[in-house]
Coordinates of C-alpha atoms in Angstrom, one line a residue:
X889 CA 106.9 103.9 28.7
X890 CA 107.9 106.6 30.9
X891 CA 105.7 109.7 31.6
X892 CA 106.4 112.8 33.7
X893 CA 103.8 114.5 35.3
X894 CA 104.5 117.7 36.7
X895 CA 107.7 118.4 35.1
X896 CA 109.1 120.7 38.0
X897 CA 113.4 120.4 37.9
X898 CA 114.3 121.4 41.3
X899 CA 118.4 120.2 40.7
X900 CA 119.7 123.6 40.9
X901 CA 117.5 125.4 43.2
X902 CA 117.5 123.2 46.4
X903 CA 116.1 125.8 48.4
X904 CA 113.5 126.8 46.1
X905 CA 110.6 128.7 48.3
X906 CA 108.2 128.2 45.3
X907 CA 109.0 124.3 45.6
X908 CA 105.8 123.5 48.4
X909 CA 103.2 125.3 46.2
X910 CA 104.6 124.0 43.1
X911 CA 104.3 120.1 44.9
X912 CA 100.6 121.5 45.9
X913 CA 99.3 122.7 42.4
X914 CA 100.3 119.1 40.9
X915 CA 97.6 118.1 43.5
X916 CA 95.5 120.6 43.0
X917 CA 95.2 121.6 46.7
X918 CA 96.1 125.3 47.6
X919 CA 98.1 126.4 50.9
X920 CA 95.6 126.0 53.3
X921 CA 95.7 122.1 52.9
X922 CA 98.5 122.6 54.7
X923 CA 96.7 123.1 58.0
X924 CA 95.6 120.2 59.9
X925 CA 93.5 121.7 62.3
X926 CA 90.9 119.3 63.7
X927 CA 88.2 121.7 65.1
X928 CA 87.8 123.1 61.2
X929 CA 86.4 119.2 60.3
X930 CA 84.4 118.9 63.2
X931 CA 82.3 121.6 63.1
X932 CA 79.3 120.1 61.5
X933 CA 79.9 116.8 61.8
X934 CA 76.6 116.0 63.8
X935 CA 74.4 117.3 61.4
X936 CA 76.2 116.1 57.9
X937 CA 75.9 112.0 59.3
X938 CA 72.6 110.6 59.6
X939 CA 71.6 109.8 62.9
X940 CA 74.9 111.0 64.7
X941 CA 73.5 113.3 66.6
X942 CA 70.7 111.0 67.8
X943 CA 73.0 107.9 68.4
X944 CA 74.7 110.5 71.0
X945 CA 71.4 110.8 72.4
X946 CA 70.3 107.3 72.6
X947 CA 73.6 106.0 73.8
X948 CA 73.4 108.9 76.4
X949 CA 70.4 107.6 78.1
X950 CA 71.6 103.9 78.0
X951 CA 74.5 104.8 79.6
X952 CA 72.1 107.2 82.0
X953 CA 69.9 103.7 82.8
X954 CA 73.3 101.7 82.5
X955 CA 71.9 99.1 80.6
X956 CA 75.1 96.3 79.8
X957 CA 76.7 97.3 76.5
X958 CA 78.2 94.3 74.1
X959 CA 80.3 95.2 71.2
X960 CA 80.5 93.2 68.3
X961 CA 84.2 94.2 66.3
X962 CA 86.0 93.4 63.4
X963 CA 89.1 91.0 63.7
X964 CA 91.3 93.4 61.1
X965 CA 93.7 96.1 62.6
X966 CA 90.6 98.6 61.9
X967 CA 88.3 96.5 63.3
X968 CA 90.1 96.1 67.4
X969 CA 91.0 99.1 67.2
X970 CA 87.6 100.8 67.2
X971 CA 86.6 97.9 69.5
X972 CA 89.2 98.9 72.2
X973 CA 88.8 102.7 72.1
X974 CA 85.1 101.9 73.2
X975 CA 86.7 99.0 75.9
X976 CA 89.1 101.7 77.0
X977 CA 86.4 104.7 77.8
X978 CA 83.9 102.3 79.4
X979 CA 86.4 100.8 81.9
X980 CA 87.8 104.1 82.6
X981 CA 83.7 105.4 83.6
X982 CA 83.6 101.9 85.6
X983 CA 80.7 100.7 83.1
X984 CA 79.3 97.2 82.3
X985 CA 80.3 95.6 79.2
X986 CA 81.7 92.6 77.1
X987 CA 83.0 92.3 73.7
X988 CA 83.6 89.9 71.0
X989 CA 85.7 89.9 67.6
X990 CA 84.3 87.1 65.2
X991 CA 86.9 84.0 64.9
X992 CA 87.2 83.9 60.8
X993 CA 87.7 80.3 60.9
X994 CA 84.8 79.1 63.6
X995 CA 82.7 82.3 63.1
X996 CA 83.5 83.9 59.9
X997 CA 83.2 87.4 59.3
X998 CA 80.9 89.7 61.0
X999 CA 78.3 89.1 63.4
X1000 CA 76.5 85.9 63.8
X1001 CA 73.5 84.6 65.0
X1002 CA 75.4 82.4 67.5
X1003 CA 77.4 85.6 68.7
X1004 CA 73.9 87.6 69.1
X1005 CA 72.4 84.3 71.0
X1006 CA 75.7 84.7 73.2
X1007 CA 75.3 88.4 74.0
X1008 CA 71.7 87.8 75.1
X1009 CA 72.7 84.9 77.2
X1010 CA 75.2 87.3 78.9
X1011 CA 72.4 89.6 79.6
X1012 CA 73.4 92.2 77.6
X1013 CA 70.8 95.0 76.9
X1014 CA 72.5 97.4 73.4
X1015 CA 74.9 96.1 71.0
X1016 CA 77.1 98.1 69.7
X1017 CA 78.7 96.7 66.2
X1018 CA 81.8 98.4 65.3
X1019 CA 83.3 98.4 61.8
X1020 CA 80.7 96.0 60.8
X1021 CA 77.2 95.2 60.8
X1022 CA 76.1 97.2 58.0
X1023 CA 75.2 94.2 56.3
X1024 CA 73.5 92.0 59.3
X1025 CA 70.1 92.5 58.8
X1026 CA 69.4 89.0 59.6
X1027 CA 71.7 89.2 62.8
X1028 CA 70.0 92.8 63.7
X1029 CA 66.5 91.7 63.4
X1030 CA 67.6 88.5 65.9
X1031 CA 68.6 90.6 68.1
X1032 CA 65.7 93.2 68.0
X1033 CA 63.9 90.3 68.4
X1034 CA 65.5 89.1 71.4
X1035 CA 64.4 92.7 73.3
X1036 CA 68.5 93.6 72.2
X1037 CA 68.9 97.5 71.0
X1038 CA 71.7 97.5 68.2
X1039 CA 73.8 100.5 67.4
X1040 CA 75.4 100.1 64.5
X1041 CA 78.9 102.3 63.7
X1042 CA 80.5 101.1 60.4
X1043 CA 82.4 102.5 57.3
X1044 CA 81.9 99.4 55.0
X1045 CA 79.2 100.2 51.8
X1046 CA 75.8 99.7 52.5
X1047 CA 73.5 98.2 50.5
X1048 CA 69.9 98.6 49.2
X1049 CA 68.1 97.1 51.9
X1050 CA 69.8 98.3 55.3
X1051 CA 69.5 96.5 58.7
X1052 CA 66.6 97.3 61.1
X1053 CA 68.7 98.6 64.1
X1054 CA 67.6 101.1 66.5
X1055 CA 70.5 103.5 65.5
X1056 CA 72.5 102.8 62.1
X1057 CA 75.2 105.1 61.4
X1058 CA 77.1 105.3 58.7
X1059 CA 78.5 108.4 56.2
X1060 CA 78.1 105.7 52.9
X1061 CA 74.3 106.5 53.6
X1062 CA 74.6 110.4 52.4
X1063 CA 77.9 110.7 51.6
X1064 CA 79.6 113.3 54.1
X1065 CA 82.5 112.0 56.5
X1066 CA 82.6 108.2 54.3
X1067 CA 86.5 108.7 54.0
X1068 CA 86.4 107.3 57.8
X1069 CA 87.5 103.7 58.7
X1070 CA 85.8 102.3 61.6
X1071 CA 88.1 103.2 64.4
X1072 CA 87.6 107.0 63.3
X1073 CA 84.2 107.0 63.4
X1074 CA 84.2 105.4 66.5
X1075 CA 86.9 108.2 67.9
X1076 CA 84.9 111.2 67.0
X1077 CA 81.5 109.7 67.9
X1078 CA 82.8 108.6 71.9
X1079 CA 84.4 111.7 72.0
X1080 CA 81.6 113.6 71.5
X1081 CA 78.9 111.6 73.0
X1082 CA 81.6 111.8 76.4
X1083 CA 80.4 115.8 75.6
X1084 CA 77.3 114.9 76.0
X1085 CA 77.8 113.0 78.8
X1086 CA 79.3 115.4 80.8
X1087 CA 77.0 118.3 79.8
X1088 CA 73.9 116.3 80.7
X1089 CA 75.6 115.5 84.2
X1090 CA 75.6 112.1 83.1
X1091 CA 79.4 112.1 83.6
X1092 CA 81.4 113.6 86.1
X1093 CA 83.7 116.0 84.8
X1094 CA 86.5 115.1 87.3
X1095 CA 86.3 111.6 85.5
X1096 CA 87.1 112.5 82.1
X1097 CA 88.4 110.2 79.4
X1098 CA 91.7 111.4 78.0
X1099 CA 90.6 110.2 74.3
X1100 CA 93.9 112.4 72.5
X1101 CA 95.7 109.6 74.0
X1102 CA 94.3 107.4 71.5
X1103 CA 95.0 109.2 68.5
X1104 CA 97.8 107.1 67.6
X1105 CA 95.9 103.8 67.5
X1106 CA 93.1 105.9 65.1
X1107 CA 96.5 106.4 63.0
X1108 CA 97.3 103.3 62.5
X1109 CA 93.8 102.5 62.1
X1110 CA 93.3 104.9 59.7
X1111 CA 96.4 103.9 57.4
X1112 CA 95.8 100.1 57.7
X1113 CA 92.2 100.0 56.5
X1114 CA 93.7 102.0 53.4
X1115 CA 91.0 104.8 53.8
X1116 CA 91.9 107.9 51.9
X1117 CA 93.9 110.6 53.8
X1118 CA 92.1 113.9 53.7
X1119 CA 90.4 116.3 55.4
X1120 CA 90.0 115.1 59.0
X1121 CA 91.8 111.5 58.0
X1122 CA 94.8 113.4 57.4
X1123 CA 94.4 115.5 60.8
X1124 CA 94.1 112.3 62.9
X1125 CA 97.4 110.7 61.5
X1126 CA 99.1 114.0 61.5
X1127 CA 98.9 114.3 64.7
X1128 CA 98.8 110.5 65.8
X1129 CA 102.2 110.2 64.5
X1130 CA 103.0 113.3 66.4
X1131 CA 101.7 111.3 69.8
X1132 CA 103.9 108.1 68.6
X1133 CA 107.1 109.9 67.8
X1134 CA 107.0 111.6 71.4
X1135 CA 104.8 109.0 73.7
X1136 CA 103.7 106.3 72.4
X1137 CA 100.8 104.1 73.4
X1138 CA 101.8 101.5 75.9
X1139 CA 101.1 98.6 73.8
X1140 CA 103.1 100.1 71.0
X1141 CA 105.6 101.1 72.9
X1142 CA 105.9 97.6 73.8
X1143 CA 106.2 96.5 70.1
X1144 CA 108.2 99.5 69.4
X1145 CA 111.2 98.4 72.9
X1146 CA 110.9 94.9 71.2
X1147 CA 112.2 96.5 67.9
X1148 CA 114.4 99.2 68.4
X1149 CA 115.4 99.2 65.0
X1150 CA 111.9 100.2 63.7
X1151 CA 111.6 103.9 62.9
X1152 CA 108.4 105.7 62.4
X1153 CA 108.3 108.8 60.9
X1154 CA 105.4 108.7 58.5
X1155 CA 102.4 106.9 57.6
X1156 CA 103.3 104.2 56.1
X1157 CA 105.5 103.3 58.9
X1158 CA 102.5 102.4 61.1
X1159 CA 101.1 100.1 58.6
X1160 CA 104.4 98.6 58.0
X1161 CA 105.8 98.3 62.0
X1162 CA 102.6 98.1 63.7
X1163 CA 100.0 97.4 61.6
X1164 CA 101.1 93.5 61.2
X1165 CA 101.0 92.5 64.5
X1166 CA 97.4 94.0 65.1
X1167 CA 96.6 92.1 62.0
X1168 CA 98.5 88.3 62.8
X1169 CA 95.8 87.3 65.6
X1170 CA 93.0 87.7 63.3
X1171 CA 94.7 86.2 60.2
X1172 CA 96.4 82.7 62.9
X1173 CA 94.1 82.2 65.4
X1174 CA 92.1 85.1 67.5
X1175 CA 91.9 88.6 67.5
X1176 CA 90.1 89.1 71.0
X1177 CA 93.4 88.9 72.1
X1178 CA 94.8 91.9 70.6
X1179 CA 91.7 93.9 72.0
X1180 CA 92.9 92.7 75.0
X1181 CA 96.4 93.9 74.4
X1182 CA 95.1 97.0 73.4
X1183 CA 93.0 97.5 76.6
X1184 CA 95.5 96.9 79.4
X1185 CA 97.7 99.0 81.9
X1186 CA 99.3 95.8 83.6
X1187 CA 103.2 94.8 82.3
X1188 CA 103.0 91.4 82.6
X1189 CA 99.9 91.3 81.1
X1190 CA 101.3 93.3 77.8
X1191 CA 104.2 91.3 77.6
X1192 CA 102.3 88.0 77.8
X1193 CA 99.9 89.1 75.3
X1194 CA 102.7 90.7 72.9
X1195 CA 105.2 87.6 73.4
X1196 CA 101.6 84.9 71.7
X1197 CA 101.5 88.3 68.8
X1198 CA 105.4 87.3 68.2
X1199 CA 105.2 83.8 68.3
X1200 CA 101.9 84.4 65.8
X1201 CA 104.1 86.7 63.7
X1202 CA 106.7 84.2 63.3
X1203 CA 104.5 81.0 62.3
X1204 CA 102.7 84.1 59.7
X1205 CA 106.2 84.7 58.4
X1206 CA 106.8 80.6 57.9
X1207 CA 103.6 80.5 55.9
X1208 CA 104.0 83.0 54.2
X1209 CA 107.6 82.2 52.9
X1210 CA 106.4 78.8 52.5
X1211 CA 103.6 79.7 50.1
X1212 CA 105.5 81.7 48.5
X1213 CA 107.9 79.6 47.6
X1214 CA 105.0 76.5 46.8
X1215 CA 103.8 79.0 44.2
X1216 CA 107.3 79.9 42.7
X1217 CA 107.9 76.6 41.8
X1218 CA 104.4 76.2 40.2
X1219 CA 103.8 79.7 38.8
X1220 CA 103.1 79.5 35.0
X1221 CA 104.1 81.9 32.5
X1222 CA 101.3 83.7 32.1
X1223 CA 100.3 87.4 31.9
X1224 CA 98.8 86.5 35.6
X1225 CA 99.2 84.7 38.3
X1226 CA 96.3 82.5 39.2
X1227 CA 97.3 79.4 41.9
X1228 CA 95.2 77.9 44.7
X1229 CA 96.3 75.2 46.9
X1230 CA 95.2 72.9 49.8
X1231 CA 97.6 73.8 52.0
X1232 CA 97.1 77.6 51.8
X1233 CA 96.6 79.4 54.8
X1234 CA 93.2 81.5 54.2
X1235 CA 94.3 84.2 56.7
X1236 CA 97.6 84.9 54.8
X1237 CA 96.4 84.3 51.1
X1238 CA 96.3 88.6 50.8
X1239 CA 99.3 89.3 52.1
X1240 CA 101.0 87.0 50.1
X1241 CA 99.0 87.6 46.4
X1242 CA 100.0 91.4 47.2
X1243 CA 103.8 90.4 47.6
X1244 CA 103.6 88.6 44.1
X1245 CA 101.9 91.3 42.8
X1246 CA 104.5 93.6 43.6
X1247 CA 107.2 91.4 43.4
X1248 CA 106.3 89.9 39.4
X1249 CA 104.4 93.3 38.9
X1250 CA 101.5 90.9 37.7
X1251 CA 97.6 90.9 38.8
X1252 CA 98.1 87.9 41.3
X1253 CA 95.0 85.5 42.4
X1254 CA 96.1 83.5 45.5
X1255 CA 93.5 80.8 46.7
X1256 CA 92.8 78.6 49.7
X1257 CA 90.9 75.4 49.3
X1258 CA 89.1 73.5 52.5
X1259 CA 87.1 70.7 52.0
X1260 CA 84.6 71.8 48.9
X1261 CA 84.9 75.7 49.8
X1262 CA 87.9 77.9 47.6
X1263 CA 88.8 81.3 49.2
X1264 CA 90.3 83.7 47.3
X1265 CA 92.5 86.9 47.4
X1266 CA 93.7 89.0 44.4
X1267 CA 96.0 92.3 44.1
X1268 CA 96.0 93.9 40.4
X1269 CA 97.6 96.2 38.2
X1270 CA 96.7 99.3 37.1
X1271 CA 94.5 98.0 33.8
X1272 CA 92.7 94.9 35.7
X1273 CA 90.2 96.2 37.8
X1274 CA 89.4 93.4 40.8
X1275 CA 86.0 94.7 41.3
X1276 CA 84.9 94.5 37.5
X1277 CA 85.9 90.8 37.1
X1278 CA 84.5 89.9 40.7
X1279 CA 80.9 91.7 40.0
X1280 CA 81.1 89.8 36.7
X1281 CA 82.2 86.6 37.7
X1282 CA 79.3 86.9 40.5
X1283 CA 77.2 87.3 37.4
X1284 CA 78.7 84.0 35.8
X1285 CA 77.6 82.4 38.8
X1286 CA 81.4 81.4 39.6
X1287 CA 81.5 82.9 43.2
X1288 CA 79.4 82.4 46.4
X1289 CA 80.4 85.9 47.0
X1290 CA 83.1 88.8 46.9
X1291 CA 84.2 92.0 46.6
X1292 CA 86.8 94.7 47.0
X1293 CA 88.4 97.4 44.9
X1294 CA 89.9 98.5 41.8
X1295 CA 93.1 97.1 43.0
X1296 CA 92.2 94.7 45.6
X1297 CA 89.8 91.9 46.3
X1298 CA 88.4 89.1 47.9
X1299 CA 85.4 86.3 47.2
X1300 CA 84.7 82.6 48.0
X1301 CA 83.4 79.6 45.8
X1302 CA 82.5 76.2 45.8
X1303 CA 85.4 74.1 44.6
X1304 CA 83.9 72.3 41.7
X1305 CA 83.9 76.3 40.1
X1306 CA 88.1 76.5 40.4
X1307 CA 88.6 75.5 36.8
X1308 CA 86.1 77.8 35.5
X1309 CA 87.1 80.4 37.2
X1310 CA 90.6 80.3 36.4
X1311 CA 89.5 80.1 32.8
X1312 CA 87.7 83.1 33.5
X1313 CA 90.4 84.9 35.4
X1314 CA 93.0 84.5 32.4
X1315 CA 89.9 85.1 29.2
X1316 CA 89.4 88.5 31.7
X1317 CA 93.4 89.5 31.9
X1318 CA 93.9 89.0 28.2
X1319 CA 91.9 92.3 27.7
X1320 CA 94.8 94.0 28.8
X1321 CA 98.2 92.1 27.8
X1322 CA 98.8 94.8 24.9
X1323 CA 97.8 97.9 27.4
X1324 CA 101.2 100.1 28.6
X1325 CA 101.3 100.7 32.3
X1326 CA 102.2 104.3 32.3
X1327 CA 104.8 105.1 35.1
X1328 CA 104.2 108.7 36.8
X1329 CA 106.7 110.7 38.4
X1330 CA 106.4 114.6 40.1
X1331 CA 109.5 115.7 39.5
X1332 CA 113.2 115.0 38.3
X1333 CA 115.3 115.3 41.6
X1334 CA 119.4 115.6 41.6
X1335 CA 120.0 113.5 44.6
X1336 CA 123.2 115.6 45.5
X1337 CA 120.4 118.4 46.4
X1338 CA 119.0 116.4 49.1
X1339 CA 118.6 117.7 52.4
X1340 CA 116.8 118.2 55.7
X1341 CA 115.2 120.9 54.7
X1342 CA 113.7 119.6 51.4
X1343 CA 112.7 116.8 53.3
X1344 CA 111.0 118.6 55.4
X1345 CA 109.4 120.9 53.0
X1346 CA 107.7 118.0 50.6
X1347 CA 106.4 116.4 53.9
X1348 CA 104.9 119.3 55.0
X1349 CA 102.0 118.0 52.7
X1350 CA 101.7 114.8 54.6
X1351 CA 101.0 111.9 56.1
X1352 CA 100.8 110.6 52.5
X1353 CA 98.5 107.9 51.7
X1354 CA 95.4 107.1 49.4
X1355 CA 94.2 110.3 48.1
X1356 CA 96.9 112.1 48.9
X1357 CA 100.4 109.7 47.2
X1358 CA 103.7 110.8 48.0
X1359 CA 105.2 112.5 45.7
X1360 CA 107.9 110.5 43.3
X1361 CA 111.0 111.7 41.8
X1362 CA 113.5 110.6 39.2
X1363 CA 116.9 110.0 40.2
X1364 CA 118.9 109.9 37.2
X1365 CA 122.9 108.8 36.0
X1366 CA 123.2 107.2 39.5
X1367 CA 126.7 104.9 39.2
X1368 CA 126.3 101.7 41.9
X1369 CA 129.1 101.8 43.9
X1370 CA 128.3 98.4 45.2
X1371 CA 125.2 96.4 46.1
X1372 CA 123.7 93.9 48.6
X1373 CA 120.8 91.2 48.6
X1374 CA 118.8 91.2 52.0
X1375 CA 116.6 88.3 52.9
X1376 CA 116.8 86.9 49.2
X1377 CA 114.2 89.4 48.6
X1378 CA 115.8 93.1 48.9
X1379 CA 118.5 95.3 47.5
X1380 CA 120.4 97.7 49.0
X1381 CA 122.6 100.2 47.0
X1382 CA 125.2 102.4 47.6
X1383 CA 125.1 105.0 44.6
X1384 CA 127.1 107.7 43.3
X1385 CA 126.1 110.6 40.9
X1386 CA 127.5 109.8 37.7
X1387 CA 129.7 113.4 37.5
X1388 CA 129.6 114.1 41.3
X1389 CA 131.4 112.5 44.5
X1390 CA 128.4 112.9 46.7
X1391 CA 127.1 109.1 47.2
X1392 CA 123.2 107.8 48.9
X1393 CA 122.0 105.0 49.9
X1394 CA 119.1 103.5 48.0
X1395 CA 116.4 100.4 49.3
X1396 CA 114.4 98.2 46.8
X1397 CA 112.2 96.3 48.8
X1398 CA 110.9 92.8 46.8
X1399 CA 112.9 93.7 43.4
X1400 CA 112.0 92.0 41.0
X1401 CA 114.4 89.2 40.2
X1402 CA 113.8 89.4 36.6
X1403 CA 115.9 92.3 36.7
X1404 CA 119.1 91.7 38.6
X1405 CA 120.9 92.2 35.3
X1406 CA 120.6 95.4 35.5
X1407 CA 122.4 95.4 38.8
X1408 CA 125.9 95.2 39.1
X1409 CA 128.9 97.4 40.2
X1410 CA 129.4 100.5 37.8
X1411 CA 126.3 100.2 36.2
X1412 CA 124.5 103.8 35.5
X1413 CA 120.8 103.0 36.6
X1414 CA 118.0 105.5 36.7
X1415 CA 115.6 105.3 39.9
X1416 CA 112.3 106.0 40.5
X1417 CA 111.5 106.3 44.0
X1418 CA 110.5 108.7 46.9
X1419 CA 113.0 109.9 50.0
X1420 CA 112.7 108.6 53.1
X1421 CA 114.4 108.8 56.5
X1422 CA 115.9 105.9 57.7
X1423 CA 117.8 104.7 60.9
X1424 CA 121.2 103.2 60.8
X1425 CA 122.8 102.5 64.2
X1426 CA 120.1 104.5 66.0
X1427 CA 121.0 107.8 63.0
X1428 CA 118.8 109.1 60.9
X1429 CA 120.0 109.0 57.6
X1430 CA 117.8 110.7 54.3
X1431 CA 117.9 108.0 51.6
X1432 CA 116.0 106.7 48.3
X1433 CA 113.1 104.2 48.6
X1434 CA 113.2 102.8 44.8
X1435 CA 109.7 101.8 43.1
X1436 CA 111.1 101.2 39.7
X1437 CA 114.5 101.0 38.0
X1438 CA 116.0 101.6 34.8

């Protein structure tokens, strides 16, 4: 079934000035979303998050007595990020301090009672957890105990009964600002207590932290922990992607001269260039590493640390292609995908359950199994909600524990449960094997009409991301000229209109195999896709990112 939303033909009036608040009523956002004016979200900001405005305060004096900070991070791209920003202001004021990102295999995730033992030990005074700790009552009361203050800045949801830390903030707890991934709220909440700082004579002014040079790592922050993109989300990208197109950070521009083919030019770039090898060290072996790559001028020192990120990214690509292929040759027919395997990698079991997902366009359960403990990773379709069957499988007493999404999740069970819960997983899909999966588009778009200046005009109303999708268009009587298969997993097309000469270039990344018979020479296919710029021998060339075909 095919359903148009927003049925706005634009094929014979290219240049349409009514096109941009046409694109902004199908979101129901008027022309001043268009502005992405920082100072307009900040206004407020101390008084609309509990105990902001007080953390500023406490931290102030800490840093006033300076009592030895630790910072306890997460080992996602989020999560080193908003560790480093708070590395890279407290070396540049000269201050004491140590960190430490949790190793998911020795450690698991968050803090621990073994990494609060080791902060004491190094005679540290306040903890600052970053992008976690919400949940570590136990860990904050250990630490309390210990004579150890814990500030505590996270975006994860709380729950009922919240930790007993000296300053706990987080927007989940009233609601204002909780679009934020960790490394924002760490961003806006240094860069004001450095206000603070300086206005209390704390700081000298002459030493003051440039923190709009970090704005691209909050970017890529902010787009890998798939927080939505609005309001002051949407100013930090904006404008990170601004810094990154013009000068880079000096760790990504050492990813970026080790892949000059790479182009960035919106948000999903940075997930998709940069993101990964922020995430590899945490999903191989150790992300204090990458802190450390994000926390240092010296060359040698960046290129050592980036070459062990490569080698990681190329033993991540080997298990991933290898499970991949493990679970091709098992996969069952079924509505859904449900496999788990001893020799699954537990730090790639997401990456790879959302490429099946995407590439069978099936809710896909991928799971790790080491000695009698099953960890587990899911990506679903529109109609399967991973939250619902992991808060009711919880109940059923099938999982230690989990959590997630609508569309993505995670959880952990004892082995002797697998069975039942793939029983479970396939009873829950069944609800849904008769259910249509409506596709959406924004608009039917003549392809010939493309040009800089559309281009330009629908990303005027980006970065896209969650909460605010790129617009999709459908690309009909397109004749293919001639096709290629990249990596055995891609196709690339070279299309003409079916009554015009003017021909485009069109990506599918992961097609799904099922349908190469729809793809051969002189074939008229209808795409559904969004336009994108892409380099080709260093030009940039507008062409069609394809979602669907017909």
């Amino acid at each position: 079934m095919l359903s148009l939303k927003g049925y706005q033909i634009i094929i014979n009036r290219p240049e349409n000035p009514l096109l941009i608040k046409e694109l902004l009523k199908q979101k129901n956002k008027n022309i001043q979303f268009l502005k992405k004016d920082i100072k307009i979200f900040l206004e407020d900001i101390e008084n609309k998050i509990i105990n902001f405005d007080k953390g500023i305060n406490f931290l102030g004096d800490v840093i006033k007595n300076k009592k030895k900070i630790g910072i306890i991070g997460d080992y996602d791209a989020d999560g080193t990020i908003a560790t480093s920003i708070i590395v890279n202001f407290l070396k540049h004021i000269n201050y004491p301090h140590c960190y430490y990102i949790p190793n998911r295999f020795k450690d698991g995730y968050g803090p621990s009672q073994t990494i609060i033992e080791e902060m004491y030990n190094k005679e540290v005074e306040v903890i600052i957890m970053v992008d976690t700790g919400t949940k570590a009552n136990i860990e904050v009361a250990l630490a309390e105990n210990l004579g150890m203050k814990v500030v505590i800045l996270d975006h994860h949801l709380p729950s009922e009964d919240l930790p007993n830390a000296s300053i706990l903030i987080n927007p989940h707890i009233n609601g204002h600002f909780n679009y934020f991934c960790g490394a924002g709220l760490t961003f806006i909440f240094f860069s004001k207590l450095q206000k603070f700082l300086i206005k209390n004579n704390i700081l000298n002014k002459d030493n003051i932290f440039l923190f709009n040079d970090l704005l691209d790592l909050v970017a890529v922050a902010t787009v890998c922990d798939f927080v939505p993109l609005k309001d002051l989300n949407r100013s930090l990208v904006y404008y990170g992607l601004e810094k990154i197109k013009k000068n880079p950070y000096i760790a990504f521009k050492i990813i970026y001269e080790n892949n000059p083919s790479n182009n960035i030019n919106d948000a999903s770039d940075l997930g998709f260039y940069i993101g990964p090898y922020l995430n590899v060290a945490g999903r191989i072996e150790d992300a204090n590493m990458v802190v450390e790559f994000l926390t240092t001028k010296d060359i040698k020192k960046l290129n050592y640390y980036f070459n062990r990120i490569k080698i990681m990214t190329a033993e991540r690509k080997y298990l991933q292609n290898k499970m991949i292929q493990k679970i091709e040759m098992n996969i069952q027919n079924t509505n859904d995908i449900f496999i788990a395997n001893e020799e699954f990698h537990e730090g790639i079991i997401g990456i790879v359950a959302s490429q099946m997902k995407q590439k069978y366009n099936r809710t896909s359960c991928v799971i790790s199994i080491k000695d009698n403990i099953c960890k587990g990773s899911m990506r679903t379709n529109d109609n399967f909600s991973a939250t619902d069957f992991i808060e009711m499988a919880l109940k059923e007493n099938l999982l230690i524990k989990g959590g997630g999404h609508a569309r993505a999740g995670g959880f952990s069970l004892k082995k002797k449960n697998l069975d039942l819960l793939e029983n479970y997983f396939y009873k829950y899909g069944n609800n849904f094997i008769n259910s249509i999966q409506n596709i959406f588009v924004s608009s039917i778009l003549d392809f010939t009409n493309i040009n800089e200046k559309i281009y330009k005009e629908i990303h005027q109303i980006g970065p896209f991301g969650i909460e605010n999708e790129e617009f999709v268009f459908l690309f009909p009587f397109l004749r293919i000229n001639n096709f290629f298969l990249l990596q055995n997993k891609h196709i690339s097309f070279y299309l003409k209109h079916f009554y015009k000469s003017k021909s485009i270039k069109a990506l599918y990344f992961n097609f799904p195999m099922k349908l190469i018979y729809k793809i051969q020479k002189n074939n008229i296919i209808h795409l559904i896709g969004n336009i994108k710029y892409n380099k080709y021998f260093y030009i940039n060339i507008i062409d069609i990112v394809v979602t669907n075909i017909n």
